[in-house]
Short mmCIF file of C-alpha atoms and ligand atoms in Angstrom, two decimals:
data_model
loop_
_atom_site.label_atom_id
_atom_site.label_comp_id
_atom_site.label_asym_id
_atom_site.label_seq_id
_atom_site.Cartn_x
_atom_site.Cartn_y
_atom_site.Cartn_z
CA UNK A 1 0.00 0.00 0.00
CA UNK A 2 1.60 3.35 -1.14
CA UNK A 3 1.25 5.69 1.43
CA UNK A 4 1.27 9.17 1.19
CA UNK A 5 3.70 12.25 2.99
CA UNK A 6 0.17 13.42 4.40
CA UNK A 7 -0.15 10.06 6.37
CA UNK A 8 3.74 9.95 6.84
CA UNK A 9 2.97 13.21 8.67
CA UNK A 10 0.10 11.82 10.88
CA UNK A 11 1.83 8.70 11.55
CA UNK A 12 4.91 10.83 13.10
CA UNK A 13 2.72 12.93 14.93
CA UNK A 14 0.97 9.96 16.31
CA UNK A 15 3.56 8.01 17.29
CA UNK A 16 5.86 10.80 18.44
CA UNK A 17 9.39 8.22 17.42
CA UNK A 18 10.48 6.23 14.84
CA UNK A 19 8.90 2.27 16.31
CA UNK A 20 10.94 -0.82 15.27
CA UNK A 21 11.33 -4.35 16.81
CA UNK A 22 13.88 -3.99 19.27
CA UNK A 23 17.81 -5.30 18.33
CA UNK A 24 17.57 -7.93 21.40
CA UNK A 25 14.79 -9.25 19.19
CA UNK A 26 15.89 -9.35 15.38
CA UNK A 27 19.21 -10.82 16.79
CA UNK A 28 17.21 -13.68 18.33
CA UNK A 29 15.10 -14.39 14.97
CA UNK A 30 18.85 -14.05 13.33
CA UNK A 31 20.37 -16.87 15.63
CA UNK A 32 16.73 -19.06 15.72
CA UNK A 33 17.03 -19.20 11.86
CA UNK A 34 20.47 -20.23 11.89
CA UNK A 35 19.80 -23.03 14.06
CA UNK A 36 19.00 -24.54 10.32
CA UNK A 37 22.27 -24.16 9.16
CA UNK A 38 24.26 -25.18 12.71
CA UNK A 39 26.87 -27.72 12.43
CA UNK A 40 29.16 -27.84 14.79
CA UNK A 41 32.41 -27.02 13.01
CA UNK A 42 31.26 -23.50 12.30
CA UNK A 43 33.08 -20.60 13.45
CA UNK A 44 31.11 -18.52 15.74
CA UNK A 45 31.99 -15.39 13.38
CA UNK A 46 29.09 -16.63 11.20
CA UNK A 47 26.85 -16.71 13.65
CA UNK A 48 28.15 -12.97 14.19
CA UNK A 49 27.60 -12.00 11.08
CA UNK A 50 24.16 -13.47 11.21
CA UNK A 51 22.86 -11.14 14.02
CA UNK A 52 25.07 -8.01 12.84
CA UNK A 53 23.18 -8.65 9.54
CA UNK A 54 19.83 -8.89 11.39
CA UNK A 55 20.48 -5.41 13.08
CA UNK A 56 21.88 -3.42 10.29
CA UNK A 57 18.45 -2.10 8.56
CA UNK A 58 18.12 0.02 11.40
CA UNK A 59 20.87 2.12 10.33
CA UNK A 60 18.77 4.32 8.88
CA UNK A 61 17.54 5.82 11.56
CA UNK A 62 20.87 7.67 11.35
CA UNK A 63 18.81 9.43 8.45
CA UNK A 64 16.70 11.45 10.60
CA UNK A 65 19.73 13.53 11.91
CA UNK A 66 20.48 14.32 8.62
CA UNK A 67 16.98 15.65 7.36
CA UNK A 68 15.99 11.69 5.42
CA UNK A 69 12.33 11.91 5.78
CA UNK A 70 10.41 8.98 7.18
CA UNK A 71 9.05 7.73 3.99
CA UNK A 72 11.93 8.82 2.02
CA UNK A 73 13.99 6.13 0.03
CA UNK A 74 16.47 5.94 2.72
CA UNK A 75 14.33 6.52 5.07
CA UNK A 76 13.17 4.14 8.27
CA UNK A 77 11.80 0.98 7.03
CA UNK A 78 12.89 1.86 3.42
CA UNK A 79 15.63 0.74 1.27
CA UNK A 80 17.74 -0.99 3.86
CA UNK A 81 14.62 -3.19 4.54
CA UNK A 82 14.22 -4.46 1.63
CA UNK A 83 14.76 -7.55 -0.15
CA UNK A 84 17.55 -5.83 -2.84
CA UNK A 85 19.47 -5.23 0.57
CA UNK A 86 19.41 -8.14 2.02
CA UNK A 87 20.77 -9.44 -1.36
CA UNK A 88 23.18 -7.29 -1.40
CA UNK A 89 23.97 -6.87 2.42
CA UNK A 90 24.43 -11.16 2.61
CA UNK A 91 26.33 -11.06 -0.51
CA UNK A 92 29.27 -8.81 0.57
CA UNK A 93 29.26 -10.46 3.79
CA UNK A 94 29.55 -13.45 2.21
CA UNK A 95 32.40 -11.99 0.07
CA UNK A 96 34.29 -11.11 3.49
CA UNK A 97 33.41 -14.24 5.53
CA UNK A 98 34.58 -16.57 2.89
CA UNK A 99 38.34 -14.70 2.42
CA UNK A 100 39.03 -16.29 5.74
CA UNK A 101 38.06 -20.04 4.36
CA UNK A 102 34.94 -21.72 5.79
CA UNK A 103 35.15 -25.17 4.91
CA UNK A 104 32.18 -26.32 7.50
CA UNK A 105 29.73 -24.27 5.38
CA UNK A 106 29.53 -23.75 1.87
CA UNK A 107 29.23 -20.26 0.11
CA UNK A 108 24.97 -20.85 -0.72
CA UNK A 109 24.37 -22.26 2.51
CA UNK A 110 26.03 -19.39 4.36
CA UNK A 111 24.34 -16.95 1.62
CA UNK A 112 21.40 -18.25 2.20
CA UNK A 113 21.25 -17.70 6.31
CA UNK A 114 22.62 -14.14 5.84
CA UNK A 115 20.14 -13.54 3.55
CA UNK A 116 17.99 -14.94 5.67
CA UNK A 117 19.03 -13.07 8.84
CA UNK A 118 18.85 -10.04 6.84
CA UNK A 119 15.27 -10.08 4.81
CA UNK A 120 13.57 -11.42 8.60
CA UNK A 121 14.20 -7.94 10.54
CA UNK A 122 11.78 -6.42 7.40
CA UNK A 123 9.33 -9.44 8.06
CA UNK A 124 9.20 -8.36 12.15
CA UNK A 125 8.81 -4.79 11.39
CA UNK A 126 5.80 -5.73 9.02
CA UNK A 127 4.66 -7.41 12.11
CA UNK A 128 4.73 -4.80 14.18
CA UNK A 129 1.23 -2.36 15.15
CA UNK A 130 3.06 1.45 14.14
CA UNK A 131 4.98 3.05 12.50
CA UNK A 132 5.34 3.35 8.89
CA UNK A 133 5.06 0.33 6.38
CA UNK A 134 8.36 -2.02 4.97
CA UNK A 135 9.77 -1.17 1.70
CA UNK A 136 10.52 -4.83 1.09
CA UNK A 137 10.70 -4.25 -3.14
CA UNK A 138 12.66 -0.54 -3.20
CA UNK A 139 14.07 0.12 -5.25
CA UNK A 140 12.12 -1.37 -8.08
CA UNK A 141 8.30 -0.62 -6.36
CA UNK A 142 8.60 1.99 -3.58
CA UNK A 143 5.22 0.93 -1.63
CA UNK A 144 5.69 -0.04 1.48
CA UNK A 145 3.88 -2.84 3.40
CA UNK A 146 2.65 -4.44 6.29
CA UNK A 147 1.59 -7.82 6.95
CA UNK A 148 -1.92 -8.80 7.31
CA UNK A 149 -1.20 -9.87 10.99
CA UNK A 150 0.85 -7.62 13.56
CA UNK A 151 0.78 -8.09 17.10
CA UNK A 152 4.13 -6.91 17.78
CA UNK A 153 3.86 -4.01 19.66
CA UNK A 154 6.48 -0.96 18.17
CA UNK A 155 9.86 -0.24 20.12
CA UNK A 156 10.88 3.26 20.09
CA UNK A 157 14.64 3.43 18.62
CA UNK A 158 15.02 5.97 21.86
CA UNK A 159 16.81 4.24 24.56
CA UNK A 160 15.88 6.85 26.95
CA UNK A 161 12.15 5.54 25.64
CA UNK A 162 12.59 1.93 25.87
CA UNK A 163 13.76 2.43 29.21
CA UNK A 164 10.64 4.19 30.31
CA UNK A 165 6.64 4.11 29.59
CA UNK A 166 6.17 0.87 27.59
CA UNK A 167 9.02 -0.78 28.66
CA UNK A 168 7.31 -3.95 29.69
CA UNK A 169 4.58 -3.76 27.35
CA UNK A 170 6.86 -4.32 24.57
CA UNK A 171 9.57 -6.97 25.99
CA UNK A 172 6.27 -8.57 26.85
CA UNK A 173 4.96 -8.57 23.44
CA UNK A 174 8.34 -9.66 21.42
CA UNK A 175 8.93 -12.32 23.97
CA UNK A 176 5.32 -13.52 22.94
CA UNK A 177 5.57 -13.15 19.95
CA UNK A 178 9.49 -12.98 18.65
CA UNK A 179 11.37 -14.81 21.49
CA UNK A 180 9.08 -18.14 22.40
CA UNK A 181 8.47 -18.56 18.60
CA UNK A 182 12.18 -18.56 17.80
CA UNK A 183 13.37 -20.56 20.85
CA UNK A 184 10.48 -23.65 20.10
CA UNK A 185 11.51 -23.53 16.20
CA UNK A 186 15.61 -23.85 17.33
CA UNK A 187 15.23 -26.38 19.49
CA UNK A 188 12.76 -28.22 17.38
CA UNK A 189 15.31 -28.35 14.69
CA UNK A 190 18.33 -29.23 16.58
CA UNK A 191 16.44 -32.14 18.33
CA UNK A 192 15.64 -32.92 14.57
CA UNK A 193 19.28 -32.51 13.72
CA UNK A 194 20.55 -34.62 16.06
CA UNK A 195 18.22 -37.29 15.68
CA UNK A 196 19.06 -37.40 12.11
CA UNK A 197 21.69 -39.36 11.94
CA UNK A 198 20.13 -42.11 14.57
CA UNK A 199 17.08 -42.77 12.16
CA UNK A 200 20.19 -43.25 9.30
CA UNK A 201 21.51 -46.02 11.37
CA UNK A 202 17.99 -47.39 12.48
CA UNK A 203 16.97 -47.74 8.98
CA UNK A 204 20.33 -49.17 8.10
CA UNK A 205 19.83 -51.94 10.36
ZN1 LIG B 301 13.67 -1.96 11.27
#
């Protein structure tokens, strides 16, 4: 849904900050999805990059110190959420990760989780119930979205904020709906993984 600099205006005014998922959180969704690609020769660093990648969209809101309107291309929620960056973002990581030889994981499976990491923190924001929509196809298609379901509540990117008023109201929410979620799907799929290889040497038998 495209919306307009008339709404961006009443959306600022109504919600007074610039609401994301909270860092804690999108770093937890980062390490939960690369619970798919553990194994455990892999360097920690990957799992590193996996949460620094989860993080980085929210960069932007470096923007707002320089004038980058809300809704602008480089905005909150805008380019750096989309799926072109998390192409792009997982790609030179990838690039810089694999100079210091990773034989436990091969170059698509690591693209893949950093890609992953990456295109999830847009996913939570369009989960969340303010703020401004995701740009998840800028630069080709500049609408932004949300998903159809958000009970996220918004975390201001204000620490002063997060420390006060809704504090608990929103650590209550992403551990709802972020942190349980993530924790049951890791350990459901490394109690798959490592009953993998005993089903191999049940059938076997
Ligand atoms: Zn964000």
């Amino acid at each position: 849904m495209l919306v307009s600099s008339t709404t961006y205006t009443t959306l600022l005014e109504k919600y007074g900050n610039r609401p994301m998922a909270s860092a804690f959180s999108h770093a937890v969704a980062a390490l939960s999805i690369g619970s798919s690609f553990y194994q455990p020769q892999i360097p920690k660093r990957v799992r590193v990059a996996g949460i620094l990648c989860s993080v980085i969209p929210d960069l932007d809101v470096i923007g707002f110190r320089f004038g980058v309107h809300y809704g602008d291309f480089w905005g909150h929620r805008g380019f750096t959420h989309s799926l072109l960056f998390a192409v792009l973002l997982s790609g030179a990581a990838v690039a810089v990760l694999s100079q210091r030889s990773l034989p436990s994981i091969g170059g698509p499976s690591l693209f893949a989780y950093l890609f992953l990491a990456t295109a999830s923190h847009g996913v939570l924001d369009a989960m969340t119930n303010g703020g401004l929509e995701v740009a998840f196809f800028s630069p080709f298609e500049n609408s932004r979205y949300f998903l159809p379901w958000r009970p996220i509540r918004v975390s201001p990117t204000s620490v002063h904020r997060f420390l006060s008023g809704h504090r608990y109201a929103v650590l209550r929410s992403e551990l709802l709906w972020i942190w349980v979620p993530a924790i049951l799907f890791a350990g459901l799929v490394l109690t798959w993984k490592r009953m993998k290889p005993a089903d191999v040497s049940t059938a076997s038998n």
